[in-house]
Coordinates of C-alpha atoms in Angstrom, one line a residue:
M8 CA 277.7 29.1 -211.9
Q9 CA 276.3 26.1 -209.6
F10 CA 275.9 28.3 -207.2
M11 CA 273.6 30.9 -209.0
W12 CA 271.5 27.7 -210.6
T13 CA 271.4 26.6 -207.0
I14 CA 269.9 30.2 -205.6
L15 CA 267.4 30.4 -208.7
G16 CA 266.5 27.3 -208.1
I17 CA 265.7 28.1 -204.3
F18 CA 263.7 31.4 -205.6
S19 CA 261.6 29.6 -207.7
G20 CA 260.6 26.9 -205.0
L21 CA 260.0 29.9 -203.1
L22 CA 257.9 32.0 -205.4
L23 CA 256.1 28.7 -206.2
S24 CA 255.3 27.8 -202.4
T25 CA 254.2 31.4 -202.0
S26 CA 251.9 31.5 -205.0
I27 CA 250.4 28.2 -204.0
A28 CA 249.8 29.6 -200.2
M29 CA 248.6 32.4 -201.8
A30 CA 246.2 30.5 -204.2
D31 CA 244.7 28.3 -201.4
E32 CA 244.0 31.2 -199.2
Q33 CA 242.1 33.0 -201.8
K34 CA 240.1 29.9 -202.3
S35 CA 239.3 29.5 -198.2
D36 CA 238.3 33.5 -198.1
M37 CA 235.9 32.9 -201.3
N38 CA 234.6 29.7 -199.3
M39 CA 234.3 31.8 -196.7
M40 CA 232.4 34.6 -198.3
M41 CA 230.3 32.4 -199.7
E42 CA 229.3 30.2 -196.9
K43 CA 228.0 34.4 -195.5
F44 CA 226.5 34.7 -198.8
E45 CA 224.3 31.7 -198.6
K46 CA 223.7 31.8 -194.8
A47 CA 222.2 35.4 -195.5
G48 CA 220.2 34.4 -198.4
A49 CA 218.8 31.2 -197.2
P50 CA 215.2 31.4 -196.1
G51 CA 214.6 30.8 -192.6
E52 CA 211.5 31.1 -190.0
Q53 CA 210.8 34.3 -190.7
H54 CA 210.3 33.1 -194.5
K55 CA 208.7 30.0 -193.2
H56 CA 206.3 32.2 -191.3
M57 CA 205.2 34.2 -194.0
A58 CA 204.3 31.1 -196.2
K59 CA 201.4 31.0 -194.1
L60 CA 199.8 33.9 -196.0
E61 CA 199.6 31.5 -199.1
G62 CA 196.3 31.4 -200.6
K63 CA 192.8 33.7 -201.9
W64 CA 191.8 35.9 -199.2
D65 CA 188.4 38.3 -199.3
T66 CA 189.0 41.7 -198.1
K67 CA 187.1 44.4 -196.1
T68 CA 188.5 47.9 -196.2
K69 CA 188.1 50.9 -194.8
S70 CA 189.6 54.2 -195.5
W71 CA 189.4 57.3 -193.7
I72 CA 189.6 60.4 -196.4
E73 CA 189.3 62.6 -193.0
P74 CA 190.0 61.5 -189.5
D75 CA 186.8 62.2 -187.6
K76 CA 184.6 61.5 -190.7
P77 CA 182.9 57.7 -191.2
P78 CA 185.3 55.5 -193.5
M79 CA 184.5 54.3 -196.8
E80 CA 183.9 50.5 -196.7
T81 CA 184.8 48.4 -199.9
T82 CA 185.3 44.7 -200.5
G83 CA 187.7 43.0 -202.5
S84 CA 190.3 40.1 -203.0
C85 CA 193.8 39.4 -202.6
E86 CA 196.2 36.1 -203.6
Y87 CA 199.4 35.8 -201.9
H88 CA 202.0 33.3 -203.1
M89 CA 205.6 33.2 -202.1
F90 CA 208.4 33.0 -205.0
M91 CA 212.3 32.9 -205.3
D92 CA 212.4 29.5 -203.5
G93 CA 210.4 30.6 -200.6
R94 CA 212.3 33.8 -199.7
F95 CA 209.9 36.7 -200.7
L96 CA 206.0 37.0 -200.3
K97 CA 204.0 38.5 -203.5
Q98 CA 200.6 39.8 -202.6
Q99 CA 198.3 40.6 -205.9
C100 CA 194.6 42.4 -204.8
K101 CA 191.7 43.9 -206.6
G102 CA 188.6 45.5 -205.9
E103 CA 187.1 49.1 -206.0
M104 CA 187.9 52.6 -204.8
M105 CA 186.4 55.8 -205.1
G106 CA 183.9 54.2 -207.6
K107 CA 187.0 52.9 -209.7
Q108 CA 188.5 49.6 -210.2
F109 CA 191.4 49.2 -207.6
E110 CA 194.3 46.5 -208.5
G111 CA 197.8 46.3 -206.6
M112 CA 200.9 44.4 -205.9
G113 CA 202.9 43.6 -203.1
I114 CA 206.2 42.2 -202.4
T115 CA 207.5 41.5 -198.6
G116 CA 210.7 39.9 -197.6
Y117 CA 212.8 39.5 -194.4
D118 CA 216.6 40.3 -195.0
N119 CA 218.0 37.6 -192.5
T120 CA 221.1 40.5 -192.5
S121 CA 219.2 43.8 -191.1
K122 CA 217.0 41.1 -189.1
K123 CA 213.8 43.6 -190.7
Y124 CA 211.0 43.4 -193.0
T125 CA 210.3 45.1 -195.9
S126 CA 207.8 45.7 -198.4
T127 CA 207.0 47.6 -201.5
W128 CA 204.0 48.2 -203.1
V129 CA 202.4 49.9 -206.2
D130 CA 198.7 50.0 -207.4
N131 CA 196.9 51.7 -210.5
M132 CA 196.0 54.6 -208.8
A133 CA 199.3 55.9 -208.0
T134 CA 202.8 56.4 -209.6
T135 CA 204.6 56.0 -206.1
L136 CA 206.2 53.0 -204.8
H137 CA 205.7 52.6 -201.3
V138 CA 208.3 51.1 -199.4
M139 CA 208.2 49.9 -195.6
E140 CA 210.8 48.7 -193.3
G141 CA 210.3 47.9 -190.0
T142 CA 210.2 44.7 -187.2
A143 CA 208.3 41.9 -185.9
G144 CA 206.7 42.4 -182.2
D145 CA 206.1 39.1 -181.9
A146 CA 205.8 36.2 -184.4
N147 CA 202.3 37.6 -185.2
T148 CA 203.0 41.2 -185.7
I149 CA 205.1 43.2 -188.5
T150 CA 205.1 47.0 -187.3
Q151 CA 206.9 49.0 -190.6
Q152 CA 207.5 52.5 -191.0
G153 CA 208.0 54.5 -194.3
E154 CA 207.3 57.7 -195.7
Y155 CA 204.5 59.2 -198.9
T156 CA 203.8 62.1 -200.3
C157 CA 199.9 62.6 -200.8
P158 CA 198.7 64.5 -203.5
M159 CA 195.9 66.4 -201.2
R160 CA 198.3 66.1 -197.1
G161 CA 201.4 66.2 -198.6
H162 CA 204.8 64.5 -197.4
M163 CA 203.4 62.1 -195.0
K164 CA 205.3 59.7 -192.6
L165 CA 203.4 56.0 -193.1
R166 CA 203.4 53.6 -190.2
S167 CA 201.5 50.2 -190.7
V168 CA 201.1 47.1 -188.6
L169 CA 200.1 43.7 -189.7
K170 CA 198.4 41.2 -187.3
I171 CA 198.1 37.6 -187.9
I172 CA 194.7 36.7 -186.0
D173 CA 194.7 33.1 -187.0
D174 CA 195.3 30.5 -190.2
N175 CA 192.3 32.1 -191.8
T176 CA 191.9 36.1 -190.8
H177 CA 194.8 39.0 -190.5
I178 CA 194.5 42.6 -190.6
F179 CA 196.6 45.3 -191.9
E180 CA 196.3 48.8 -190.9
M181 CA 197.8 51.8 -191.8
Y182 CA 198.4 55.0 -190.0
G183 CA 199.6 58.7 -191.4
T184 CA 201.2 61.6 -189.6
G185 CA 201.8 65.3 -191.7
E186 CA 204.9 66.6 -192.6
K187 CA 203.8 69.6 -189.8
G188 CA 203.5 67.2 -187.4
G189 CA 200.0 66.5 -185.8
Q190 CA 198.8 63.4 -184.2
E191 CA 198.8 60.6 -186.1
A192 CA 195.5 59.1 -187.7
K193 CA 194.4 55.9 -189.0
M194 CA 194.2 55.7 -192.6
M195 CA 193.1 52.1 -193.7
E196 CA 191.9 48.8 -192.2
I197 CA 192.0 45.9 -194.3
T198 CA 190.5 42.7 -193.1
Y199 CA 191.3 39.3 -194.8
S200 CA 189.4 36.3 -194.4
R201 CA 190.7 33.3 -196.2
K202 CA 188.9 31.6 -199.3
S203 CA 191.2 28.8 -199.8

């Protein structure tokens, strides 16, 4: 009988040791996972660079309905601010387009995991949520690609280029290519001049 109690005691001790070891291993795995998530979610140099755009801006927009005709030219204003503890840049714009009051909002972020910039855009003249994704050629030029179904031109491939000229000026350009191929055409150019 004593032998049986000894075996049970050893078995219980092994189970307890194994449980403690597994709990420690799980805790270690959780700590490693949390470290990876925190590193991936921490604002970095790209986010600090985006934060330089915070402020109020005057805009001059050129829009090409047809590539071989002069663009429509309008003026407006935009305001940028960082949110989510410096992880994302929000842009809110107002102006005029085709004789109507225009209002739009964009959000841009940099994904530390994919190493890409991602932008979304919505406005009061469409029901489309535009999504663009791309990389920076250098610290002051971000190029993104996306797709869009235009009511007039059908499905299009889009390419945008944001050029930061200096602390007080940046230029946004949008290009489109039709679904059936053809040559890429410039659709829009917005020049931003800092107000404050």
